[in-house]
Coordinates of C-alpha atoms in Angstrom, one line a residue:
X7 CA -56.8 -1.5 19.3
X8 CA -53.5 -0.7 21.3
X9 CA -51.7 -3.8 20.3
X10 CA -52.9 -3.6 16.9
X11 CA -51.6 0.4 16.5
X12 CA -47.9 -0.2 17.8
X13 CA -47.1 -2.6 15.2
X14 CA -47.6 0.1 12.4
X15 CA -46.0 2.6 14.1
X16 CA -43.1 0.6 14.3
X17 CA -43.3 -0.1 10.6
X18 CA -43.8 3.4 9.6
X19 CA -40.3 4.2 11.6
X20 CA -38.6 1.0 9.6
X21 CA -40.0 2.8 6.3
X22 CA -38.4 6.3 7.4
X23 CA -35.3 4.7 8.3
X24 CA -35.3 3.3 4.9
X25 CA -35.9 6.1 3.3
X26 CA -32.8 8.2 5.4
X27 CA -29.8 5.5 5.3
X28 CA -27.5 7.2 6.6
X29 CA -29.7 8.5 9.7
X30 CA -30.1 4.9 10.2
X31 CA -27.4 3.2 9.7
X32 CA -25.3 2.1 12.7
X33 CA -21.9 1.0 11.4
X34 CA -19.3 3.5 13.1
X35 CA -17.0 4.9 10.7
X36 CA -14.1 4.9 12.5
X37 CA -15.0 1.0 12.1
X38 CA -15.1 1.1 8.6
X39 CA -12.1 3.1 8.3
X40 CA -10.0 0.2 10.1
X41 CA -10.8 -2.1 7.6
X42 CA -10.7 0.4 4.4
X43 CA -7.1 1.5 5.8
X44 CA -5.8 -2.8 6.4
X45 CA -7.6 -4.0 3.2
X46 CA -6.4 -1.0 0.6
X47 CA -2.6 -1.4 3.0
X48 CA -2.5 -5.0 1.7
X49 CA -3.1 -4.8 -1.5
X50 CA -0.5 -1.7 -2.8
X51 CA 1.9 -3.9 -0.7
X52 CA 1.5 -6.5 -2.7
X53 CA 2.1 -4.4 -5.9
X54 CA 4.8 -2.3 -5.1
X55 CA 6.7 -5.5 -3.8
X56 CA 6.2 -6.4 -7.7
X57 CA 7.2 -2.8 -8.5
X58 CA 10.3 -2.7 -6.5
X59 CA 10.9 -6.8 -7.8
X60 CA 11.1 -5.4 -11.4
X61 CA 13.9 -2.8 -10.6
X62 CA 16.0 -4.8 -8.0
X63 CA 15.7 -8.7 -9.3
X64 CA 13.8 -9.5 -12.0
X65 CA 16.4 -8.5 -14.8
X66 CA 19.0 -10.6 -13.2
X67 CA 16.5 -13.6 -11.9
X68 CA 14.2 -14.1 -15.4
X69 CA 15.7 -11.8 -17.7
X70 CA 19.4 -12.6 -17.6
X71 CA 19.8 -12.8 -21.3
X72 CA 19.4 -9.0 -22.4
X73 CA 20.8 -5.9 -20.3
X74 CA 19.4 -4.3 -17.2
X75 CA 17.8 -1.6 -18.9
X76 CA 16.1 -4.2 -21.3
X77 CA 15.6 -6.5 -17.9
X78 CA 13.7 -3.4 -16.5
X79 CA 11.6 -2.6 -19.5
X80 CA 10.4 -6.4 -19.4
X81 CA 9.4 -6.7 -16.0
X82 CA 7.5 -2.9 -16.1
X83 CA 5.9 -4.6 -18.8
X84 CA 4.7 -7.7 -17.3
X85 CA 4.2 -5.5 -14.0
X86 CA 1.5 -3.1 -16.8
X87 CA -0.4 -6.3 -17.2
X88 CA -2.3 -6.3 -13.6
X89 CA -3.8 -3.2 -14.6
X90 CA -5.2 -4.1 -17.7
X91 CA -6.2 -7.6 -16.3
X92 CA -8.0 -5.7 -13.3
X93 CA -11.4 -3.7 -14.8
X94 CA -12.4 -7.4 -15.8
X95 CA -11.6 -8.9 -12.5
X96 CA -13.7 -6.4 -11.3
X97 CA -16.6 -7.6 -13.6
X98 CA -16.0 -11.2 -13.2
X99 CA -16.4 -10.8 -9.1
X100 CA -19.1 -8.4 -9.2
X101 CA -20.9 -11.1 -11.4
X102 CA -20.0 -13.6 -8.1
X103 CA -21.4 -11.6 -5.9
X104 CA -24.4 -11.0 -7.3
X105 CA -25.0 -14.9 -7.4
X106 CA -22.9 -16.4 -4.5
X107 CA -22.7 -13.0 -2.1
X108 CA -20.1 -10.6 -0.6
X109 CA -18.2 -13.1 1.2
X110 CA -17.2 -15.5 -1.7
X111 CA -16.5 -13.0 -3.6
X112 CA -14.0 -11.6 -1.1
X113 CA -12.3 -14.9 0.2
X114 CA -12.0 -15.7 -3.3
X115 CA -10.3 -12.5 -4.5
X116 CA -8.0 -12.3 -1.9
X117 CA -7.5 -16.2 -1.6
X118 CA -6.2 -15.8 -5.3
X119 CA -4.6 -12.7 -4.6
X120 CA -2.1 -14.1 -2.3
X121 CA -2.1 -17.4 -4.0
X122 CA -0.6 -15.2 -7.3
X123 CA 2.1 -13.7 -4.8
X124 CA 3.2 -17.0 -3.0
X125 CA 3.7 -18.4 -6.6
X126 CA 5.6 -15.7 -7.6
X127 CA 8.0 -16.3 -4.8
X128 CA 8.3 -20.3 -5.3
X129 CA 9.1 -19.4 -9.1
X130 CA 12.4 -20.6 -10.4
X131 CA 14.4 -18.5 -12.6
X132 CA 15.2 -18.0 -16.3
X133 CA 18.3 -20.7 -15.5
X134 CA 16.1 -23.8 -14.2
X135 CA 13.2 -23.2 -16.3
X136 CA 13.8 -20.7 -19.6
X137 CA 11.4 -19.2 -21.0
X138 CA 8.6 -20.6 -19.0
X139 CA 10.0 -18.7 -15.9
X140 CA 8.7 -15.9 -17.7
X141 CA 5.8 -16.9 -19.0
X142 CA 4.6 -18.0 -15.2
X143 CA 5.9 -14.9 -14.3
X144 CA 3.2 -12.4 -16.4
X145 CA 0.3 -15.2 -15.9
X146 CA 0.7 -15.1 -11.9
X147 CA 1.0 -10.8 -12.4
X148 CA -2.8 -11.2 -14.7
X149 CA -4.1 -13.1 -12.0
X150 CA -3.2 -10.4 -9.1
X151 CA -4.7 -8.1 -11.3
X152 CA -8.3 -10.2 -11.4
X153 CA -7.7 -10.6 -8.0
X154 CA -7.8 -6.8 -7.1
X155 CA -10.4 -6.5 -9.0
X156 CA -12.8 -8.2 -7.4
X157 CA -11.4 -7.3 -3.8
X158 CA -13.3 -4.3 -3.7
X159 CA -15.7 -4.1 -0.7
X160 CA -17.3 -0.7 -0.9
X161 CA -16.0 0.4 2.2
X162 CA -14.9 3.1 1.2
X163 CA -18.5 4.1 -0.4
X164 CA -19.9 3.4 2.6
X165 CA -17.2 5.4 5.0
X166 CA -18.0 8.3 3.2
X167 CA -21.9 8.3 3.0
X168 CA -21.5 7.7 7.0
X169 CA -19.6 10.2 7.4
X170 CA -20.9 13.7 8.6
X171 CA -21.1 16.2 5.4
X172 CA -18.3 18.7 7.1
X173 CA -15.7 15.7 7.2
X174 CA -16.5 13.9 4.1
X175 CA -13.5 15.0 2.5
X176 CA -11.6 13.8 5.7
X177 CA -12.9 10.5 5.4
X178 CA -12.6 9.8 1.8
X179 CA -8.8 10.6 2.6
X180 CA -8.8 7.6 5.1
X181 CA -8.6 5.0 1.7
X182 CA -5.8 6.5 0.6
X183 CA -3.7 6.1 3.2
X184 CA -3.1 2.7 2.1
X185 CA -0.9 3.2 -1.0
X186 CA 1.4 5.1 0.9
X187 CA 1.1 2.6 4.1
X188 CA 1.8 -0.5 1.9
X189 CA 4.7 1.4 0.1
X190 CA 6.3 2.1 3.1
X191 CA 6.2 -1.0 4.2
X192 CA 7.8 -3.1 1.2
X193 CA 10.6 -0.4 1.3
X194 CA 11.3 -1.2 4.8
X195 CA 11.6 -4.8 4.2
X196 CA 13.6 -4.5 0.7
X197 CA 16.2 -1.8 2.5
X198 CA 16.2 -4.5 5.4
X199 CA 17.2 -7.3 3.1
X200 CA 19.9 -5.5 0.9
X201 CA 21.7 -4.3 4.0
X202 CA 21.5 -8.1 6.0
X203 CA 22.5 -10.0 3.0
X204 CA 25.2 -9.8 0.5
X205 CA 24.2 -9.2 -3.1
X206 CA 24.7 -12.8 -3.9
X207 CA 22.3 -14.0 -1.4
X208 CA 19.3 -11.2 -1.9
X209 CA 19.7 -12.6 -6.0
X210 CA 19.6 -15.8 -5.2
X211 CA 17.0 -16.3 -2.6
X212 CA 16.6 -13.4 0.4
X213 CA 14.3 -11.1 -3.0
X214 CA 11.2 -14.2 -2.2
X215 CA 10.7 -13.0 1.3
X216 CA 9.0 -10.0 0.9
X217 CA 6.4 -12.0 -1.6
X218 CA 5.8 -14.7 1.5
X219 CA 4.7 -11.6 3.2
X220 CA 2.6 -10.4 1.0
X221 CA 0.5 -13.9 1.1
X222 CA 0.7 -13.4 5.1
X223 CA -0.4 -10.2 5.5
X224 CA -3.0 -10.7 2.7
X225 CA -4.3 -14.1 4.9
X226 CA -4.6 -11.4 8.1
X227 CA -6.2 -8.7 5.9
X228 CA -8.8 -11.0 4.6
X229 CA -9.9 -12.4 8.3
X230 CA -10.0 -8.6 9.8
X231 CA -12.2 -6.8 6.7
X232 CA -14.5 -10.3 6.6
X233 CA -15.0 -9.8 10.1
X234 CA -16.5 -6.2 9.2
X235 CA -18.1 -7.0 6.3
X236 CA -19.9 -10.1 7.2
X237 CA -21.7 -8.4 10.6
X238 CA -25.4 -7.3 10.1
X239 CA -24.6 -4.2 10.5
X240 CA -22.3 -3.9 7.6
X241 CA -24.9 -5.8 5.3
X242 CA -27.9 -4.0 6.6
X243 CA -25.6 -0.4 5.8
X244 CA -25.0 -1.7 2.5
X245 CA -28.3 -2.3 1.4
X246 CA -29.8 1.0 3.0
X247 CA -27.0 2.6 0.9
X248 CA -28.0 1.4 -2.3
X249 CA -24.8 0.2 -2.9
X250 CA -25.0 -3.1 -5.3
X251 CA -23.1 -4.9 -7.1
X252 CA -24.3 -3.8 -10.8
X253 CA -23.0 -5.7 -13.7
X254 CA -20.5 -4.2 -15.9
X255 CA -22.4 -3.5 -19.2
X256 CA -25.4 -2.0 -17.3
X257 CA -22.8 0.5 -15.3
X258 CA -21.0 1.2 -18.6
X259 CA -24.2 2.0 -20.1
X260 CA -25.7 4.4 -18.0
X261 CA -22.7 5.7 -16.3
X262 CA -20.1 5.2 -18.9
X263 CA -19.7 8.9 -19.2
X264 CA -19.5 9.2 -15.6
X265 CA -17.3 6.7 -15.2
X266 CA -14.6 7.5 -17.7
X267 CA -15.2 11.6 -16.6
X268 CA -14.5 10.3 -13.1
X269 CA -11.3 8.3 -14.6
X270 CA -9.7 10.8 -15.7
X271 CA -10.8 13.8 -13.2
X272 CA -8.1 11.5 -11.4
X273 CA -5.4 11.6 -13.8
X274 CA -2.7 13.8 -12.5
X275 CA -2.7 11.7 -9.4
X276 CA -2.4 8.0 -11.1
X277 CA 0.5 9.5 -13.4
X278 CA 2.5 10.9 -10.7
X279 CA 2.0 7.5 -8.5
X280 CA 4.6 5.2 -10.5
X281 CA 6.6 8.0 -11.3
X282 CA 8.1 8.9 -7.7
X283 CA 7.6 5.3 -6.9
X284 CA 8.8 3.1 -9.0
X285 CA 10.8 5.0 -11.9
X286 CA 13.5 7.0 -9.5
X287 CA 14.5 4.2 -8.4
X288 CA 15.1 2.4 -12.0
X289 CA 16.9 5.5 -13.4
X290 CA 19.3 6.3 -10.5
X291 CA 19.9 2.5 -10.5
X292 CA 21.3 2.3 -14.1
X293 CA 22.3 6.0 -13.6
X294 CA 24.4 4.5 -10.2
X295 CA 24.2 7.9 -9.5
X296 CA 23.7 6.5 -6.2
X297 CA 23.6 3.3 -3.7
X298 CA 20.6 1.6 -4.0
X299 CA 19.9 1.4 -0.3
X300 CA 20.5 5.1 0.3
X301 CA 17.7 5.5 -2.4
X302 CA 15.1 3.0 -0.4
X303 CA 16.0 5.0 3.0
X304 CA 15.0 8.6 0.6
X305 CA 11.7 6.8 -0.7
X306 CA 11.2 5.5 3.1
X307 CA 11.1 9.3 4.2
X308 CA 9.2 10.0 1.4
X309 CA 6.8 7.8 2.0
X310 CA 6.0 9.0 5.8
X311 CA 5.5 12.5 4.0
X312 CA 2.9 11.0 1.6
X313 CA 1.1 9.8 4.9
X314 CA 1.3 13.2 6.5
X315 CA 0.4 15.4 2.9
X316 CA -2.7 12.2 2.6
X317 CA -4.1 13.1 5.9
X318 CA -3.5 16.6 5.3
X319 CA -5.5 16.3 2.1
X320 CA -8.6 15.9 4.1
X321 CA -7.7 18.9 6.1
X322 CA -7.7 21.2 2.7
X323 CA -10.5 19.8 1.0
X324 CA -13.3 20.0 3.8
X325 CA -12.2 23.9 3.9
X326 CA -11.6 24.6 0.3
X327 CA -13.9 21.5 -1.5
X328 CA -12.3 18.5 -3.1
X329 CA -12.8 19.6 -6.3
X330 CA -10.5 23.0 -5.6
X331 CA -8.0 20.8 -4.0
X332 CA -7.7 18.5 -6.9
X333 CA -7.7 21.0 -9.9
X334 CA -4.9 23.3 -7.0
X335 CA -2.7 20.2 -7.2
X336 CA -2.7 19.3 -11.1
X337 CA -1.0 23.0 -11.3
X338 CA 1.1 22.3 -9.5
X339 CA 1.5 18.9 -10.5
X340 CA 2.3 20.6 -14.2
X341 CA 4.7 23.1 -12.7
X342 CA 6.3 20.0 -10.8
X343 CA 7.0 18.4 -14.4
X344 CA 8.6 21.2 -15.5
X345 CA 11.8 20.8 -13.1
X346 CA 11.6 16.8 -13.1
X347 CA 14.8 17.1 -16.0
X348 CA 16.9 19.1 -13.9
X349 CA 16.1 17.5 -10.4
X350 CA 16.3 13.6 -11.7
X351 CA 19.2 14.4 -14.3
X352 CA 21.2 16.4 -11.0
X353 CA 22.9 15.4 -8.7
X354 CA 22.2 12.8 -5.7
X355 CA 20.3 15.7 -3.8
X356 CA 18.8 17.1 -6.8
X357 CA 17.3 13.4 -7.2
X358 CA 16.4 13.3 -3.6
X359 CA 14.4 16.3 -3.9
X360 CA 12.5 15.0 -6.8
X361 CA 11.2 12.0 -4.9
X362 CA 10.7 14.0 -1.3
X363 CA 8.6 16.8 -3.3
X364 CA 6.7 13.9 -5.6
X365 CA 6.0 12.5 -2.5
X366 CA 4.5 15.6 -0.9
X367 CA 2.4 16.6 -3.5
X368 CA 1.2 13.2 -4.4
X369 CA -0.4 12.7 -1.0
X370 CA -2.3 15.5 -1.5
X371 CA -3.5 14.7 -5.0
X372 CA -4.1 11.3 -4.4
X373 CA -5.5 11.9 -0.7
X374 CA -8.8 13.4 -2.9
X375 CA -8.2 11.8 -6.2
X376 CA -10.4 9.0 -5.1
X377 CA -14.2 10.0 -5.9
X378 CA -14.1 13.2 -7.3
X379 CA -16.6 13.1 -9.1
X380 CA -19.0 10.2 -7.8
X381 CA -21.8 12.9 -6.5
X382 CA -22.2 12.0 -10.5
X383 CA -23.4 8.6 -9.6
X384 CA -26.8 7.6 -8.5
X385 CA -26.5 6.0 -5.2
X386 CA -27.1 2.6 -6.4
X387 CA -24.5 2.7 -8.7
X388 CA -21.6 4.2 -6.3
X389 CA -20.6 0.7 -5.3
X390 CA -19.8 -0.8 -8.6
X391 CA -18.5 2.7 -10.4
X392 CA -16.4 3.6 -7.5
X393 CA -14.7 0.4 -8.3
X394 CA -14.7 1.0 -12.2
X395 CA -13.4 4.1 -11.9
X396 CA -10.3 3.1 -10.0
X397 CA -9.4 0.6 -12.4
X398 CA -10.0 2.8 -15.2
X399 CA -7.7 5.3 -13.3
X400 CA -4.9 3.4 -12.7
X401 CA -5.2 1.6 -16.3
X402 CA -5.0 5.1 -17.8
X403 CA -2.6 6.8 -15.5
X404 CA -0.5 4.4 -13.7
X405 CA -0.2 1.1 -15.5
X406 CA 2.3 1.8 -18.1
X407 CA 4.5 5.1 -16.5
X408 CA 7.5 3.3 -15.5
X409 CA 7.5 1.5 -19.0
X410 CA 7.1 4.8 -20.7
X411 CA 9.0 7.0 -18.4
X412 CA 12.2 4.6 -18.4
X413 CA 11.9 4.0 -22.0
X414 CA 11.3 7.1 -23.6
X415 CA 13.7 9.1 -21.0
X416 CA 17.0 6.5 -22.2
X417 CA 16.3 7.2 -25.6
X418 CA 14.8 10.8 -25.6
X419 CA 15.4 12.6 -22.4
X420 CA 13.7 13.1 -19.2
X421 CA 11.9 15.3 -20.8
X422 CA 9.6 12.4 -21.7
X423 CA 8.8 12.7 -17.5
X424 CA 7.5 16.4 -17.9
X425 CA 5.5 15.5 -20.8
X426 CA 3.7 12.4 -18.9
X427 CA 2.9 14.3 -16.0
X428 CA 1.7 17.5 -18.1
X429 CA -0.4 15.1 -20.0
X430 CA -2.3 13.9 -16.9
X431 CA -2.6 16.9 -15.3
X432 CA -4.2 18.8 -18.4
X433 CA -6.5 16.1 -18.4
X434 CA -7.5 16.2 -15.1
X435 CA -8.3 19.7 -15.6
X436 CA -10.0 19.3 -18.4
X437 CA -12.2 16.5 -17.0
X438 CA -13.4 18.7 -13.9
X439 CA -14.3 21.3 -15.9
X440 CA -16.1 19.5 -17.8
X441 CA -18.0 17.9 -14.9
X442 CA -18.5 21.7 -13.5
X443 CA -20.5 22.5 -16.9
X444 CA -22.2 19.2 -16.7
X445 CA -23.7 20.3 -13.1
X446 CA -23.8 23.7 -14.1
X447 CA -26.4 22.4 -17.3
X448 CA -28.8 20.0 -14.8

């Protein structure tokens, strides 16, 4: 009778640990936050390289047959299409996982990821091969876009539902540090190159370094988050989570409201991203208000205070909620907007100031921006709307702002800044209080 009772007591444990995931699950966080912080680290590297690309070389390597301001508007053009290509990466290698499992779909993503990158820096110029330079050019851009897309490995998800409840916020910052990480990063290298080589040399070949990186450190990323992911642990947490890899239409049918809410609770962020990134850079390049490598050693310091306001994020948002922190730093986002004219159209200070403060309040936007609202999701669907939601965010808030910042600010004013960034932060507001009257209904 012993031997027959120990066996179901055993199995009735198994079924409570079921039922309590995250009581059971035994994947560390601080071990998932490693491979969130690497994997997320690699990826914005690889897109700001692209970022910086379209400001420093691509109007002179594949668009030498218009002027630099046209040059630029191309390339943020071409630079735009990752983001659109990305939601349907995301579907295609959620559709692999489901058939050929996590790890395919990973080595794959990030196999073509870096593949996209490396090709981008063996790619001859508008003078060897016209127009076909060009059109190689936006095809190896879609395909880094379909590449993110389907790197998404729910760490992230799973970091915060291991997590204790008083440092979820805290956690869900750790993600984040990766934009900032990889930004500083492809500065360092860029400033490196443009103060080691002449101007000559960095056009005509020292600009492909930074893309051989990107394959390398893509080729190290993929090794140290498969080593995470493919443990039993990992894949035991995962499916006591409930996290799965749901196809696009069902998600978009019985989340879509969720998932587009969640989009653009975001918003304020994702507008402000590109904005102190990438577009300072462009205007005070065909401003030459200053040197170019004094700008890169600015957006290197503000880039260390991104990582600082990120981890300070988590700080403020286990103490005052993550919904507070967000809707606290669309305000100010909005009142940030308002000076942008006078700081970017000042002088080299005033323009230094304008990326030091973006910088400062965008790691504290962005720090929480990530999951705002997924306490909207049912756990099953966290995995595969956390990763819809992101695309959707930066599609909506980030792809296009350096083409329509730089564009409309030539022709109209920088003006045409304020009004982006009021745009996304009014509808951030507007989507968490909308989401407030949704839980305030159920």
């Amino acid at each position: 009778m012993s031997s027959t009772a120990k066996p179901m007591t055993n199995n009735n444990a198994s079924t409570a640990e079921m039922q309590n995931p995250e009581r059971h699950s035994s994947v560390a966080p601080g071990e998932i936050a490693i491979g969130v912080v690497i994997g997320r680290a690699s990826e914005h590297f690889d897109f700001f390289v692209f970022g910086i690309a379209c400001v420093l070389v691509f109007p002179g390597v594949f668009f030498p047959f218009v002027s630099s301001l046209e040059g630029m508007l191309y390339g943020f053009a071409i630079f735009s299409m990752a983001f659109v290509a990305r939601p349907f990466g995301t579907a295609l290698f959620m559709n692999i996982q489901r058939r050929w499992g996590r790890s395919v779909k990973l080595t794959t993503s990030l196999f073509l990821l870096g593949t996209a990158t490396a090709g981008i820096a063996f790619l001859p110029g508008y003078n060897t091969l016209g127009g076909a330079s060009i059109f190689l050019l936006a095809m190896f851009r879609i395909l880094q876009g379909f590449a993110l897309g389907g790197s998404w490995d729910g760490l992230p998800s799973l970091l915060v539902l291991n997590a204790p409840k008083a440092k979820r916020s805290w956690y869900a910052m750790i993600g984040q540090l990766g934009a900032p990480i990889g930004f500083l990063i492809a500065n360092l290298l860029f400033l490196y190159l443009i103060n080691s080589v002449s101007s000559e040399d960095f056009q005509a070949w020292a600009w492909r370094y930074p893309f051989f990186v990107a394959f390398a450190i893509n080729v190290v990323a993929l090794f140290a988050r498969l080593r995470l992911v493919l443990t039993e642990e990992y894949t035991q947490a995962l499916e006591e989570s409930e996290l799965e890899p749901i196809s696009t239409r069902e998600m978009l049918d019985k989340q879509g409201p969720n998932i587009f809410l969640g989009a653009f609770a975001a918003l304020a962020s994702y507008a402000l991203f590109h904005i102190v990134t990438i577009f300072p850079l462009s205007w005070i390049l065909l401003g030459e208000s200053q040197l170019i490598g004094k700008v890169l050693v600015v957006q290197v310091f503000g880039a260390c205070i991104g990582i600082v306001a990120t981890i300070l994020s988590g700080v403020i948002a286990d103490r005052i909620g993550k919904r507070t922190t967000v809707s606290l730093m669309a305000v100010l986002i909005g009142i940030f907007a308002l000076f942008a004219p006078m700081l970017m159209g000042g002088t080299p200070v005033m323009q230094d100031a304008f990326i030091l403060i973006g910088f400062a309040l965008l790691g504290i936007s962005y720090g929480q921006a990530s999951g705002t609202v997924t306490a909207n999701f049912e756990r099953r669907f966290r995995y595969a709307g956390a990763a819809l939601t992101s695309d959707l965010a930066w599609l909506f808030g980030a792809a296009f702002a350096p083409l329509i910042a730089l564009g409309l600010s030539v022709h109209f004013g920088l003006m045409a800044v304020s009004l982006y960034l009021i745009s996304g932060a009014l509808c951030t507001l507007l989507a968490l209080r909308i989401n407030k009257h949704l839980e305030a209904t159920d």
